[in-house]
mmCIF file with all atom_site columns, C-alpha atoms and ligand atoms in Angstrom:
data_model
loop_
_atom_site.group_PDB
_atom_site.id
_atom_site.type_symbol
_atom_site.label_atom_id
_atom_site.label_alt_id
_atom_site.label_comp_id
_atom_site.label_asym_id
_atom_site.label_entity_id
_atom_site.label_seq_id
_atom_site.pdbx_PDB_ins_code
_atom_site.Cartn_x
_atom_site.Cartn_y
_atom_site.Cartn_z
_atom_site.occupancy
_atom_site.B_iso_or_equiv
_atom_site.pdbx_formal_charge
_atom_site.auth_seq_id
_atom_site.auth_comp_id
_atom_site.auth_asym_id
_atom_site.auth_atom_id
_atom_site.pdbx_PDB_model_num
ATOM   1   C  CA  . MET A 1 1   ? -12.508 -14.527 4.621   1.00 0.00 ? 30  MET A CA  1
ATOM   2   C  CA  . ILE A 1 2   ? -12.510 -10.610 5.928   1.00 0.00 ? 31  ILE A CA  1
ATOM   3   C  CA  . LEU A 1 3   ? -9.599  -9.037  8.538   1.00 0.00 ? 32  LEU A CA  1
ATOM   4   C  CA  . PRO A 1 4   ? -9.978  -6.769  11.220  1.00 0.00 ? 33  PRO A CA  1
ATOM   5   C  CA  . ILE A 1 5   ? -7.521  -4.025  9.905   1.00 0.00 ? 34  ILE A CA  1
ATOM   6   C  CA  . VAL A 1 6   ? -5.417  -2.118  12.740  1.00 0.00 ? 35  VAL A CA  1
ATOM   7   C  CA  . GLN A 1 7   ? -5.912  1.245   12.692  1.00 0.00 ? 36  GLN A CA  1
ATOM   8   C  CA  . TYR A 1 8   ? -2.990  4.255   13.591  1.00 0.00 ? 37  TYR A CA  1
ATOM   9   C  CA  . GLY A 1 9   ? -1.717  3.308   17.410  1.00 0.00 ? 38  GLY A CA  1
ATOM   10  C  CA  . HIS A 1 10  ? -1.045  -0.543  16.912  1.00 0.00 ? 39  HIS A CA  1
ATOM   11  C  CA  . PRO A 1 11  ? 2.376   -0.912  16.887  1.00 0.00 ? 40  PRO A CA  1
ATOM   12  C  CA  . ALA A 1 12  ? 2.320   -3.736  13.906  1.00 0.00 ? 41  ALA A CA  1
ATOM   13  C  CA  . LEU A 1 13  ? 2.146   -0.314  12.450  1.00 0.00 ? 42  LEU A CA  1
ATOM   14  C  CA  . ARG A 1 14  ? 5.161   0.902   13.316  1.00 0.00 ? 43  ARG A CA  1
ATOM   15  C  CA  . SER A 1 15  ? 6.726   -2.461  12.715  1.00 0.00 ? 44  SER A CA  1
ATOM   16  C  CA  . PRO A 1 16  ? 8.631   -3.454  9.975   1.00 0.00 ? 45  PRO A CA  1
ATOM   17  C  CA  . GLY A 1 17  ? 8.333   -6.027  7.854   1.00 0.00 ? 46  GLY A CA  1
ATOM   18  C  CA  . LYS A 1 18  ? 10.087  -9.717  8.169   1.00 0.00 ? 47  LYS A CA  1
ATOM   19  C  CA  . PRO A 1 19  ? 10.338  -11.274 4.474   1.00 0.00 ? 48  PRO A CA  1
ATOM   20  C  CA  . VAL A 1 20  ? 8.069   -13.433 3.117   1.00 0.00 ? 49  VAL A CA  1
ATOM   21  C  CA  . GLY A 1 21  ? 10.549  -16.609 2.906   1.00 0.00 ? 50  GLY A CA  1
ATOM   22  C  CA  . GLU A 1 22  ? 8.937   -20.111 1.771   1.00 0.00 ? 51  GLU A CA  1
ATOM   23  C  CA  . ILE A 1 23  ? 5.129   -19.926 0.027   1.00 0.00 ? 52  ILE A CA  1
ATOM   24  C  CA  . THR A 1 24  ? 3.311   -21.739 2.209   1.00 0.00 ? 53  THR A CA  1
ATOM   25  C  CA  . ASP A 1 25  ? -0.855  -21.961 2.265   1.00 0.00 ? 54  ASP A CA  1
ATOM   26  C  CA  . ARG A 1 26  ? -0.677  -19.990 5.039   1.00 0.00 ? 55  ARG A CA  1
ATOM   27  C  CA  . ILE A 1 27  ? 0.877   -17.000 2.741   1.00 0.00 ? 56  ILE A CA  1
ATOM   28  C  CA  . ARG A 1 28  ? -1.780  -18.283 -0.540  1.00 0.00 ? 57  ARG A CA  1
ATOM   29  C  CA  . LYS A 1 29  ? -5.516  -18.189 1.805   1.00 0.00 ? 58  LYS A CA  1
ATOM   30  C  CA  . LEU A 1 30  ? -3.314  -14.859 3.576   1.00 0.00 ? 59  LEU A CA  1
ATOM   31  C  CA  . ALA A 1 31  ? -3.380  -12.623 0.469   1.00 0.00 ? 60  ALA A CA  1
ATOM   32  C  CA  . GLY A 1 32  ? -6.654  -14.197 -0.157  1.00 0.00 ? 61  GLY A CA  1
ATOM   33  C  CA  . ASP A 1 33  ? -7.753  -12.720 3.485   1.00 0.00 ? 62  ASP A CA  1
ATOM   34  C  CA  . MET A 1 34  ? -6.083  -9.426  2.075   1.00 0.00 ? 63  MET A CA  1
ATOM   35  C  CA  . ILE A 1 35  ? -7.828  -9.286  -1.278  1.00 0.00 ? 64  ILE A CA  1
ATOM   36  C  CA  . ASP A 1 36  ? -11.310 -9.417  0.207   1.00 0.00 ? 65  ASP A CA  1
ATOM   37  C  CA  . THR A 1 37  ? -10.050 -6.629  2.920   1.00 0.00 ? 66  THR A CA  1
ATOM   38  C  CA  . MET A 1 38  ? -9.143  -4.616  0.986   1.00 0.00 ? 67  MET A CA  1
ATOM   39  C  CA  . SER A 1 39  ? -11.996 -5.056  -1.151  1.00 0.00 ? 68  SER A CA  1
ATOM   40  C  CA  . HIS A 1 40  ? -14.770 -4.758  0.858   1.00 0.00 ? 69  HIS A CA  1
ATOM   41  C  CA  . ALA A 1 41  ? -12.790 -1.591  2.690   1.00 0.00 ? 70  ALA A CA  1
ATOM   42  C  CA  . ASP A 1 42  ? -12.859 -0.737  -1.141  1.00 0.00 ? 71  ASP A CA  1
ATOM   43  C  CA  . GLY A 1 43  ? -9.405  0.485   -0.227  1.00 0.00 ? 72  GLY A CA  1
ATOM   44  C  CA  . VAL A 1 44  ? -6.996  0.642   -3.242  1.00 0.00 ? 73  VAL A CA  1
ATOM   45  C  CA  . GLY A 1 45  ? -3.962  -1.227  -1.796  1.00 0.00 ? 74  GLY A CA  1
ATOM   46  C  CA  . LEU A 1 46  ? -3.366  -2.758  2.210   1.00 0.00 ? 75  LEU A CA  1
ATOM   47  C  CA  . ALA A 1 47  ? -0.557  -3.965  3.662   1.00 0.00 ? 76  ALA A CA  1
ATOM   48  C  CA  . ALA A 1 48  ? 0.407   -7.550  5.700   1.00 0.00 ? 77  ALA A CA  1
ATOM   49  C  CA  . GLN A 1 49  ? 1.231   -4.645  8.456   1.00 0.00 ? 78  GLN A CA  1
ATOM   50  C  CA  . GLN A 1 50  ? -2.729  -3.416  8.555   1.00 0.00 ? 79  GLN A CA  1
ATOM   51  C  CA  . VAL A 1 51  ? -3.948  -6.688  9.353   1.00 0.00 ? 80  VAL A CA  1
ATOM   52  C  CA  . GLY A 1 52  ? -1.190  -6.561  12.035  1.00 0.00 ? 81  GLY A CA  1
ATOM   53  C  CA  . LEU A 1 53  ? 1.183   -7.746  10.856  1.00 0.00 ? 82  LEU A CA  1
ATOM   54  C  CA  . ALA A 1 54  ? 5.395   -7.398  10.142  1.00 0.00 ? 83  ALA A CA  1
ATOM   55  C  CA  . LEU A 1 55  ? 5.368   -9.042  6.608   1.00 0.00 ? 84  LEU A CA  1
ATOM   56  C  CA  . GLN A 1 56  ? 6.523   -7.441  3.491   1.00 0.00 ? 85  GLN A CA  1
ATOM   57  C  CA  . LEU A 1 57  ? 2.816   -9.190  1.613   1.00 0.00 ? 86  LEU A CA  1
ATOM   58  C  CA  . CYS A 1 58  ? 1.439   -5.830  0.875   1.00 0.00 ? 87  CYS A CA  1
ATOM   59  C  CA  . VAL A 1 59  ? -2.397  -6.125  -2.030  1.00 0.00 ? 88  VAL A CA  1
ATOM   60  C  CA  . ILE A 1 60  ? -3.338  -3.406  -4.726  1.00 0.00 ? 89  ILE A CA  1
ATOM   61  C  CA  . ASP A 1 61  ? -6.011  -3.106  -6.568  1.00 0.00 ? 90  ASP A CA  1
ATOM   62  C  CA  . VAL A 1 62  ? -6.390  0.288   -8.699  1.00 0.00 ? 91  VAL A CA  1
ATOM   63  C  CA  . THR A 1 63  ? -9.036  -0.950  -11.436 1.00 0.00 ? 92  THR A CA  1
ATOM   64  C  CA  . ASP A 1 64  ? -12.211 1.001   -9.428  1.00 0.00 ? 93  ASP A CA  1
ATOM   65  C  CA  . ALA A 1 65  ? -9.880  4.236   -10.468 1.00 0.00 ? 94  ALA A CA  1
ATOM   66  C  CA  . GLU A 1 66  ? -10.522 3.554   -14.186 1.00 0.00 ? 95  GLU A CA  1
ATOM   67  C  CA  . ASP A 1 67  ? -9.607  6.876   -15.961 1.00 0.00 ? 96  ASP A CA  1
ATOM   68  C  CA  . ARG A 1 68  ? -7.055  8.191   -12.473 1.00 0.00 ? 97  ARG A CA  1
ATOM   69  C  CA  . ALA A 1 69  ? -5.543  4.369   -12.549 1.00 0.00 ? 98  ALA A CA  1
ATOM   70  C  CA  . GLY A 1 70  ? -1.915  5.959   -13.513 1.00 0.00 ? 99  GLY A CA  1
ATOM   71  C  CA  . THR A 1 71  ? -0.579  2.182   -15.873 1.00 0.00 ? 100 THR A CA  1
ATOM   72  C  CA  . MET A 1 72  ? 1.843   -0.601  -15.841 1.00 0.00 ? 101 MET A CA  1
ATOM   73  C  CA  . ILE A 1 73  ? 4.097   -1.867  -17.777 1.00 0.00 ? 102 ILE A CA  1
ATOM   74  C  CA  . VAL A 1 74  ? 5.448   -5.094  -18.335 1.00 0.00 ? 103 VAL A CA  1
ATOM   75  C  CA  . ASP A 1 75  ? 8.702   -5.887  -20.495 1.00 0.00 ? 104 ASP A CA  1
ATOM   76  C  CA  . GLY A 1 76  ? 8.832   -2.307  -22.445 1.00 0.00 ? 105 GLY A CA  1
ATOM   77  C  CA  . GLN A 1 77  ? 4.852   -3.051  -23.335 1.00 0.00 ? 106 GLN A CA  1
ATOM   78  C  CA  . GLU A 1 78  ? 2.176   -0.629  -21.386 1.00 0.00 ? 107 GLU A CA  1
ATOM   79  C  CA  . VAL A 1 79  ? -0.738  -3.698  -20.037 1.00 0.00 ? 108 VAL A CA  1
ATOM   80  C  CA  . ASP A 1 80  ? -4.203  -4.127  -19.132 1.00 0.00 ? 109 ASP A CA  1
ATOM   81  C  CA  . LEU A 1 81  ? -4.291  -3.026  -15.595 1.00 0.00 ? 110 LEU A CA  1
ATOM   82  C  CA  . VAL A 1 82  ? -7.241  -6.424  -14.848 1.00 0.00 ? 111 VAL A CA  1
ATOM   83  C  CA  . ASP A 1 83  ? -5.186  -8.733  -16.268 1.00 0.00 ? 112 ASP A CA  1
ATOM   84  C  CA  . TYR A 1 84  ? -2.726  -8.956  -13.385 1.00 0.00 ? 113 TYR A CA  1
ATOM   85  C  CA  . MET A 1 85  ? -5.451  -6.722  -10.743 1.00 0.00 ? 114 MET A CA  1
ATOM   86  C  CA  . PRO A 1 86  ? -5.486  -7.603  -7.237  1.00 0.00 ? 115 PRO A CA  1
ATOM   87  C  CA  . LEU A 1 87  ? -1.708  -7.854  -7.357  1.00 0.00 ? 116 LEU A CA  1
ATOM   88  C  CA  . ILE A 1 88  ? 0.120   -9.274  -4.751  1.00 0.00 ? 117 ILE A CA  1
ATOM   89  C  CA  . LEU A 1 89  ? 3.399   -8.587  -4.144  1.00 0.00 ? 118 LEU A CA  1
ATOM   90  C  CA  . LEU A 1 90  ? 5.865   -10.359 -1.655  1.00 0.00 ? 119 LEU A CA  1
ATOM   91  C  CA  . ASP A 1 91  ? 8.658   -8.887  -0.870  1.00 0.00 ? 120 ASP A CA  1
ATOM   92  C  CA  . PRO A 1 92  ? 8.601   -5.754  -3.234  1.00 0.00 ? 121 PRO A CA  1
ATOM   93  C  CA  . GLU A 1 93  ? 11.408  -3.236  -4.278  1.00 0.00 ? 122 GLU A CA  1
ATOM   94  C  CA  . ILE A 1 94  ? 10.730  -0.524  -5.278  1.00 0.00 ? 123 ILE A CA  1
ATOM   95  C  CA  . GLU A 1 95  ? 12.751  2.517   -7.215  1.00 0.00 ? 124 GLU A CA  1
ATOM   96  C  CA  . PRO A 1 96  ? 10.116  5.435   -7.477  1.00 0.00 ? 125 PRO A CA  1
ATOM   97  C  CA  . PHE A 1 97  ? 11.635  8.040   -10.354 1.00 0.00 ? 126 PHE A CA  1
ATOM   98  C  CA  . GLY A 1 98  ? 10.020  10.952  -12.553 1.00 0.00 ? 127 GLY A CA  1
ATOM   99  C  CA  . GLU A 1 99  ? 8.488   14.583  -11.531 1.00 0.00 ? 128 GLU A CA  1
ATOM   100 C  CA  . THR A 1 100 ? 6.980   15.001  -7.652  1.00 0.00 ? 129 THR A CA  1
ATOM   101 C  CA  . ILE A 1 101 ? 4.337   15.889  -6.974  1.00 0.00 ? 130 ILE A CA  1
ATOM   102 C  CA  . PRO A 1 102 ? 1.717   16.180  -3.656  1.00 0.00 ? 131 PRO A CA  1
ATOM   103 C  CA  . GLU A 1 103 ? -1.863  14.344  -4.327  1.00 0.00 ? 132 GLU A CA  1
ATOM   104 C  CA  . THR A 1 104 ? -4.477  13.480  -1.391  1.00 0.00 ? 133 THR A CA  1
ATOM   105 C  CA  . GLU A 1 105 ? -3.746  10.261  -0.619  1.00 0.00 ? 134 GLU A CA  1
ATOM   106 C  CA  . GLY A 1 106 ? -6.079  8.566   2.358   1.00 0.00 ? 135 GLY A CA  1
ATOM   107 C  CA  . CYS A 1 107 ? -4.938  4.759   4.339   1.00 0.00 ? 136 CYS A CA  1
ATOM   108 C  CA  . LEU A 1 108 ? -7.672  1.994   5.664   1.00 0.00 ? 137 LEU A CA  1
ATOM   109 C  CA  . SER A 1 109 ? -5.883  2.725   9.306   1.00 0.00 ? 138 SER A CA  1
ATOM   110 C  CA  . PHE A 1 110 ? -6.294  5.744   9.552   1.00 0.00 ? 139 PHE A CA  1
ATOM   111 C  CA  . PRO A 1 111 ? -10.873 6.733   8.485   1.00 0.00 ? 140 PRO A CA  1
ATOM   112 C  CA  . ASP A 1 112 ? -11.715 10.303  7.661   1.00 0.00 ? 141 ASP A CA  1
ATOM   113 C  CA  . MET A 1 113 ? -8.755  11.288  7.155   1.00 0.00 ? 142 MET A CA  1
ATOM   114 C  CA  . GLN A 1 114 ? -7.145  12.195  4.185   1.00 0.00 ? 143 GLN A CA  1
ATOM   115 C  CA  . GLY A 1 115 ? -3.955  14.048  2.967   1.00 0.00 ? 144 GLY A CA  1
ATOM   116 C  CA  . ARG A 1 116 ? -0.982  15.642  0.102   1.00 0.00 ? 145 ARG A CA  1
ATOM   117 C  CA  . ILE A 1 117 ? 1.675   12.977  -0.042  1.00 0.00 ? 146 ILE A CA  1
ATOM   118 C  CA  . PRO A 1 118 ? 4.160   14.796  -2.037  1.00 0.00 ? 147 PRO A CA  1
ATOM   119 C  CA  . ARG A 1 119 ? 5.916   11.046  -4.225  1.00 0.00 ? 148 ARG A CA  1
ATOM   120 C  CA  . PRO A 1 120 ? 7.459   10.838  -7.804  1.00 0.00 ? 149 PRO A CA  1
ATOM   121 C  CA  . PHE A 1 121 ? 4.544   10.127  -10.889 1.00 0.00 ? 150 PHE A CA  1
ATOM   122 C  CA  . LYS A 1 122 ? 6.865   6.209   -10.827 1.00 0.00 ? 151 LYS A CA  1
ATOM   123 C  CA  . ALA A 1 123 ? 8.126   3.436   -9.871  1.00 0.00 ? 152 ALA A CA  1
ATOM   124 C  CA  . ARG A 1 124 ? 9.727   0.572   -10.855 1.00 0.00 ? 153 ARG A CA  1
ATOM   125 C  CA  . VAL A 1 125 ? 9.179   -2.796  -8.594  1.00 0.00 ? 154 VAL A CA  1
ATOM   126 C  CA  . THR A 1 126 ? 10.502  -6.074  -8.164  1.00 0.00 ? 155 THR A CA  1
ATOM   127 C  CA  . ALA A 1 127 ? 8.657   -7.933  -6.366  1.00 0.00 ? 156 ALA A CA  1
ATOM   128 C  CA  . ARG A 1 128 ? 8.254   -12.555 -6.002  1.00 0.00 ? 157 ARG A CA  1
ATOM   129 C  CA  . THR A 1 129 ? 4.349   -13.399 -6.967  1.00 0.00 ? 158 THR A CA  1
ATOM   130 C  CA  . LEU A 1 130 ? 2.642   -16.035 -5.061  1.00 0.00 ? 159 LEU A CA  1
ATOM   131 C  CA  . GLU A 1 131 ? 3.647   -18.264 -7.295  1.00 0.00 ? 160 GLU A CA  1
ATOM   132 C  CA  . GLY A 1 132 ? 6.988   -18.028 -6.703  1.00 0.00 ? 161 GLY A CA  1
ATOM   133 C  CA  . GLU A 1 133 ? 8.657   -15.906 -10.078 1.00 0.00 ? 162 GLU A CA  1
ATOM   134 C  CA  . THR A 1 134 ? 9.506   -12.587 -9.899  1.00 0.00 ? 163 THR A CA  1
ATOM   135 C  CA  . LEU A 1 135 ? 7.529   -9.864  -11.665 1.00 0.00 ? 164 LEU A CA  1
ATOM   136 C  CA  . ASN A 1 136 ? 9.242   -7.081  -12.703 1.00 0.00 ? 165 ASN A CA  1
ATOM   137 C  CA  . PHE A 1 137 ? 6.830   -3.521  -13.896 1.00 0.00 ? 166 PHE A CA  1
ATOM   138 C  CA  . GLU A 1 138 ? 7.251   -0.252  -13.708 1.00 0.00 ? 167 GLU A CA  1
ATOM   139 C  CA  . ALA A 1 139 ? 4.064   1.737   -12.990 1.00 0.00 ? 168 ALA A CA  1
ATOM   140 C  CA  . THR A 1 140 ? 2.874   4.808   -13.520 1.00 0.00 ? 169 THR A CA  1
ATOM   141 C  CA  . GLY A 1 141 ? 0.273   7.500   -11.832 1.00 0.00 ? 170 GLY A CA  1
ATOM   142 C  CA  . LEU A 1 142 ? -1.956  5.830   -9.162  1.00 0.00 ? 171 LEU A CA  1
ATOM   143 C  CA  . LEU A 1 143 ? -1.107  2.202   -9.229  1.00 0.00 ? 172 LEU A CA  1
ATOM   144 C  CA  . ALA A 1 144 ? 2.563   3.393   -8.843  1.00 0.00 ? 173 ALA A CA  1
ATOM   145 C  CA  . ARG A 1 145 ? 1.442   6.214   -5.795  1.00 0.00 ? 174 ARG A CA  1
ATOM   146 C  CA  . ALA A 1 146 ? -0.269  3.062   -3.691  1.00 0.00 ? 175 ALA A CA  1
ATOM   147 C  CA  . ILE A 1 147 ? 2.932   1.024   -4.775  1.00 0.00 ? 176 ILE A CA  1
ATOM   148 C  CA  . GLN A 1 148 ? 5.340   4.046   -2.217  1.00 0.00 ? 177 GLN A CA  1
ATOM   149 C  CA  . HIS A 1 149 ? 1.833   3.827   -0.506  1.00 0.00 ? 178 HIS A CA  1
ATOM   150 C  CA  . GLU A 1 150 ? 2.207   -0.333  0.615   1.00 0.00 ? 179 GLU A CA  1
ATOM   151 C  CA  . HIS A 1 151 ? 5.687   -0.486  0.237   1.00 0.00 ? 180 HIS A CA  1
ATOM   152 C  CA  . ASP A 1 152 ? 6.283   2.198   3.112   1.00 0.00 ? 181 ASP A CA  1
ATOM   153 C  CA  . HIS A 1 153 ? 3.724   -0.078  5.536   1.00 0.00 ? 182 HIS A CA  1
ATOM   154 C  CA  . LEU A 1 154 ? 6.161   -2.851  4.706   1.00 0.00 ? 183 LEU A CA  1
ATOM   155 C  CA  . HIS A 1 155 ? 8.505   -0.551  6.346   1.00 0.00 ? 184 HIS A CA  1
ATOM   156 C  CA  . GLY A 1 156 ? 6.447   0.175   9.036   1.00 0.00 ? 185 GLY A CA  1
ATOM   157 C  CA  . ARG A 1 157 ? 6.164   4.045   7.054   1.00 0.00 ? 186 ARG A CA  1
ATOM   158 C  CA  . LEU A 1 158 ? 3.117   5.246   7.592   1.00 0.00 ? 187 LEU A CA  1
ATOM   159 C  CA  . PHE A 1 159 ? 1.741   7.860   4.633   1.00 0.00 ? 188 PHE A CA  1
ATOM   160 C  CA  . ILE A 1 160 ? 1.489   10.818  8.601   1.00 0.00 ? 189 ILE A CA  1
ATOM   161 C  CA  . ASP A 1 161 ? 5.460   10.271  7.787   1.00 0.00 ? 190 ASP A CA  1
ATOM   162 C  CA  . HIS A 1 162 ? 5.507   12.761  4.625   1.00 0.00 ? 191 HIS A CA  1
ATOM   163 C  CA  . MET A 1 163 ? 2.475   14.216  4.201   1.00 0.00 ? 192 MET A CA  1
ATOM   164 C  CA  . LEU A 1 164 ? 2.461   17.829  3.881   1.00 0.00 ? 193 LEU A CA  1
ATOM   165 C  CA  . GLU A 1 165 ? 2.369   19.986  7.333   1.00 0.00 ? 194 GLU A CA  1
ATOM   166 C  CA  . LYS A 1 166 ? -0.592  21.950  6.736   1.00 0.00 ? 195 LYS A CA  1
ATOM   167 C  CA  . ASP A 1 167 ? -2.576  19.582  5.668   1.00 0.00 ? 196 ASP A CA  1
ATOM   168 C  CA  . ARG A 1 168 ? -1.537  17.053  8.816   1.00 0.00 ? 197 ARG A CA  1
ATOM   169 C  CA  . GLU A 1 169 ? -2.020  19.623  10.524  1.00 0.00 ? 198 GLU A CA  1
ATOM   170 C  CA  . ASP A 1 170 ? -5.356  19.596  9.748   1.00 0.00 ? 199 ASP A CA  1
ATOM   171 C  CA  . ILE A 1 171 ? -5.800  16.063  11.052  1.00 0.00 ? 200 ILE A CA  1
ATOM   172 C  CA  . ALA A 1 172 ? -3.460  16.728  14.419  1.00 0.00 ? 201 ALA A CA  1
ATOM   173 C  CA  . ALA A 1 173 ? -6.725  16.070  16.616  1.00 0.00 ? 202 ALA A CA  1
ATOM   174 C  CA  . GLN A 1 174 ? -8.142  13.434  14.669  1.00 0.00 ? 203 GLN A CA  1
ATOM   175 C  CA  . LEU A 1 175 ? -4.836  11.749  15.463  1.00 0.00 ? 204 LEU A CA  1
ATOM   176 C  CA  . GLU A 1 176 ? -4.259  12.180  18.592  1.00 0.00 ? 205 GLU A CA  1
ATOM   177 C  CA  . LYS A 1 177 ? -7.747  10.547  18.916  1.00 0.00 ? 206 LYS A CA  1
ATOM   178 C  CA  . LEU A 1 178 ? -6.840  7.685   17.126  1.00 0.00 ? 207 LEU A CA  1
ATOM   179 C  CA  . VAL A 1 179 ? -3.656  6.933   18.876  1.00 0.00 ? 208 VAL A CA  1
ATOM   180 C  CA  . GLN A 1 180 ? -5.737  7.142   21.969  1.00 0.00 ? 209 GLN A CA  1
ATOM   181 C  CA  . GLN A 1 181 ? -8.311  4.750   20.685  1.00 0.00 ? 210 GLN A CA  1
ATOM   182 C  CA  . ASN A 1 182 ? -5.595  2.220   20.377  1.00 0.00 ? 211 ASN A CA  1
ATOM   183 C  CA  . ALA A 1 183 ? -2.692  1.988   21.386  1.00 0.00 ? 212 ALA A CA  1
ATOM   184 C  CA  . LEU A 1 184 ? -2.113  -1.385  23.242  1.00 0.00 ? 213 LEU A CA  1
HETATM 185 ZN ZN1 . ZN  B 2 .   ? -2.053  2.386   3.716   1.00 0.00 ? 314 ZN  B ZN1 1
#
């Protein structure tokens, strides 16, 4: 089921998420709906806040980016991304590392807006899966960037918080308009 995606100005986007806790049917249904919603919107990631819920649950799929997707390393071995995507991450903890590089990002809650965000090129990730297991991996490139972007959402932070000043100035008028449209 495709869920409505909330836009900048909606208070859910600034709400730090609660840990998921017990994995119930409701959580499984939500994760499935979030994957449908992300894929329908052609996104590479979606956080629960973007469907109006302050919960530490996000989904990611970078496989459409093909050679720009980055890499995923599990137990020291690079794995085939297709085997792991879409990723469903519950209560993820991340440790970004490596060189900080500004790259252009967008966000489904900020339609038609982009800007450069400096982020470390790699991240170590620990998360619970929908099956209740612990998943540990290392990510690079777009996958590492997407995980950092989603992890921010889960804690009420947004990409505009880290955007290069010049790029944020370029979208300032659009942001102002969105806030007016979406503030409750
Ligand atoms: Zn986003």
